[in-house]
Amino acid sequence: MKSKQIRQTFLEFFENKKHQIVPSAPMVIKNDPTLMFTNAGMNQFKEYFLGNSEPKNNRVTDSQKCLRVSGKHNDLEEVGVDTYHHTMFEMLGNWSFGDYFKKEAISWAWELLTEVYNIDKDCLYVTIFEGDKSEHLDRDSEAYDLWKELIAEDRILNGNKADNFWEMGAQGPCGPCSEIHVDIRSNEEKAKVAGASLVNRDHPQVVEIWNLVFIQYNRMANGSLKNLPQQHVDTGMGFERLAMVLQNVQSNYDTDVFTPLIREIETITGHAYGNTVQEDIAIRVIADHVRAVSFSITDGQLPSNNGAGYVIRMILRRAIRYGFTYLNKKEPFIYQLVNTLTKQMGDAFPELKAQKNLIHNVIKEEEASFLRTLENGLALLDAMVESMKNEGSKTLEGKKAFELNDTYGFPKELTRLILNEQGLEMDEKGFASALKKQQDSSREASVTETSDWTVLREDATQEFIGYDRLTAEVRISKYRKVVSKKDGELYQLVFNMTPFYGESGGQTGDKGYLENTSGDTVYIIDTKKENGQTVHLTKNLPKEISDPFKVTVDPNQRARTSSNHTATHLLHQALRKVLGTHVEQKGSMVRSASLRFDFSHFSKVSAEELIEIENFVNARIREQLPLEENRNNTYDQAMEEGAIGLFGEKYGDVVRTIKFGASQELCGGTHVKNTADIWHFKITSESAVASGIRRIEAISSDSVKEFFAEQSKSFEEIKSILKTPTKNPAESIAALQEENTSLKKEIEQLVKAKAGTLKSDLIASAQFINGVNFIAAKTDLDAKSVKELAFDIERDQKNLFLIIGAANGDKATLTVILSKNIVEDKGLDAGKIVRELGKHIQGGGGGQGHFATAGGKNPAGIEEALIAAKRMV
């Protein structure tokens, strides 16, 4: 059975069991501070398990894109080394939100596996939770009784808490689970060793394929368990592992999920899969990682230096390193796999087709950049190895290897490999120590202690009224304390209704305050969205927590933020009009003071185009276009009407559309009532974010007024400095630049004349010592002139040892040049000499054997350096 059919069969099976098929949520998580990426199928349904929202359908099924490379679920180091772990993978799942429970979940799983997919029952084992005395949890006898009606009892195995009690995190919904394992070994192997003894023992052919989680408890902050008001089912089956079983192969990488990519890697690199262990690992790593990076880019997360972007960059660089080290690929090549991936998975995930060119360009640029980093790292490592050899050492210090890795991005494994090839080794303990020190520091800075919610009243749904009102009479539904090193002690408050907009969709959260009739006022410093609810952050709690409160959003901040948000919509429209319809939004940040808009485009936006874009937006502002809002549109209807949606966003069945004239987008943010409220739009910068991604930063409304006022003030100051109140300042500045250029040329001529005179004086001052023409001098020439002078003298002199010390303000430089015959005959090295002499000027330097320079901060030491140089001769 082909992989496409396997996926479709799963979804149709549960559709026939009255489940709604829902699309995969984006792999990159938003509005959940506990996760960067979707690492399990249940992530997009957390708000239902937590009771923050009511699902429209109590039974759903899907194939969810997942990524496991950080946090609790981190499989990265196993990926490629074994044949069944992956970074990005698909999780097939069926879900019940307070509907069916263990009986249906178990019987349907068995029916699908044995009767639809026709997996041999004698290949299957199941596990149940054995209980845990420390938690006062009994053995899951209910699951055991249900399983023994379907499978022989000797194939029902007890599992401990680590394997058979699933938890969302340190706090939250959890419960016992039943895993289904499959044994795909040969009959001969099965006869030698029973499959039951290999379950959960990391055997590559005895693997878990499906986990049935029965969510019935809530883990509290103090570690205790409480029964949830409703029982839920959360299942997850590894699509790639299921394909391995149904396609009768021994590895996930031998399925048609991966073989097209592997064949293409073989063609590009000239290395055949199945030849050597290391080459096979490299090919598997690349085949896996190109999927993870490509899907991440489609979901709006580009490689970068921090957060989720750093993780994606790390994955891609791991693939590049394996290709560089084991497949001898010194040029970008992974980007070429995007076509194959798109053909293979584009039907199931159309975002791959829609953004193929962007994925291609981003990966290619990242490859080229990291390969340059590898070249620089090799040069640094060569210098370290040379130093080691001079010192007679066989071991590279761990902290130096870590510096190569952390500062320069040079992989630890590549450092170790190069050292081993030269009979050297790396201080592994020192590296581990340096890494741990950094990780501990980072972890300490990010640790957050979160208490349990204190529930004051049960509210089925928290209503957002902020599109229409900035004030409201509310009650606090629940609250909790959150402590972190970064923010200190804060409180999170949830109201029964709120006019405060929680940060999402690129728009920052509202600020404001709440007060009661007693005059008790608490300021709301930020508002966030978390797992389907709006959370208000304060530095302290109201004295009377149960009182009714009046809450008020800061109207000035809301107005400025709304102005900037509407401006981003008009900017998006302008970009598509001026640059072309290929432009797509790739991220935005809407604050009260400014806006930032990232978009796909293949080249720098010209000055003329920026003016045209700015004029287009301001024309829409002058047209005084009214807001046309539809809060109850369906996604399909909105698309038919021409609305623009964003890749990487999760849209529900009901969407909100925002329309200003011809601009129409899906958006949940706040907007002005009329474009005239924006007043004016001004672009402040345009730059590159990544290959194929540009960024425009801009301002509107009050910020533009402040900008023009500041520009006017600067203009008047320039006129005052130029002392030309009636003349055009631009003409005066142009005249000054022309005069400056002329003076620079005069100075250059004077310096050359001075250097020419100095050259004659230096040659005349040469001392013949031990067969060497030694020249030493101190000057105030600049570095460029000193270098030209040194090479000019070297061309006219034989057996030359020249050192020139130059003092410029509080900086000092030393320049050493040696005739090439001296370097060869006498074994002298200008680089080593200048490093030693650099100590006199409190600096350092280096260079080649023939020419080297040093810089320092002690001009007074130049004389000592010149004397020391003479002693060397």
Tab-separated table of C-alpha atoms in Angstrom, residues 261-284 286 322-330 333:
chain	number	residue	atom	x	y	z
A	261	LEU	CA	14.483	11.731	-1.754
A	262	ILE	CA	17.204	9.121	-1.233
A	263	ARG	CA	17.362	8.344	-4.986
A	264	GLU	CA	17.739	12.059	-5.724
A	265	ILE	CA	20.511	12.432	-3.116
A	266	GLU	CA	22.332	9.498	-4.738
A	267	THR	CA	22.053	11.176	-8.149
A	268	ILE	CA	23.270	14.568	-6.922
A	269	THR	CA	26.154	13.340	-4.752
A	270	GLY	CA	27.273	10.243	-6.632
A	271	HIS	CA	27.163	8.220	-3.399
A	272	ALA	CA	24.997	5.096	-3.348
A	273	TYR	CA	22.796	4.278	-0.364
A	274	GLY	CA	23.819	0.988	1.231
A	275	ASN	CA	27.583	1.225	0.699
A	276	THR	CA	28.985	2.388	4.034
A	277	VAL	CA	27.519	3.090	7.472
A	278	GLN	CA	28.594	6.750	7.596
A	279	GLU	CA	27.398	7.539	4.074
A	280	ASP	CA	24.045	5.892	4.816
A	281	ILE	CA	23.663	7.964	7.987
A	282	ALA	CA	24.485	11.127	6.031
A	283	ILE	CA	21.911	10.328	3.340
A	284	ARG	CA	19.238	9.561	5.950
A	286	ILE	CA	19.670	14.882	4.663
A	322	TYR	CA	26.890	15.496	7.009
A	323	GLY	CA	26.947	16.207	3.274
A	324	PHE	CA	30.197	18.168	3.628
A	325	THR	CA	31.959	15.544	5.753
A	326	TYR	CA	30.754	12.209	4.382
A	327	LEU	CA	29.466	12.934	0.860
A	328	ASN	CA	32.192	15.446	-0.071
A	329	LYS	CA	29.689	18.151	-1.040
A	330	LYS	CA	31.426	21.515	-0.804
A	333	PHE	CA	22.936	20.961	-3.082
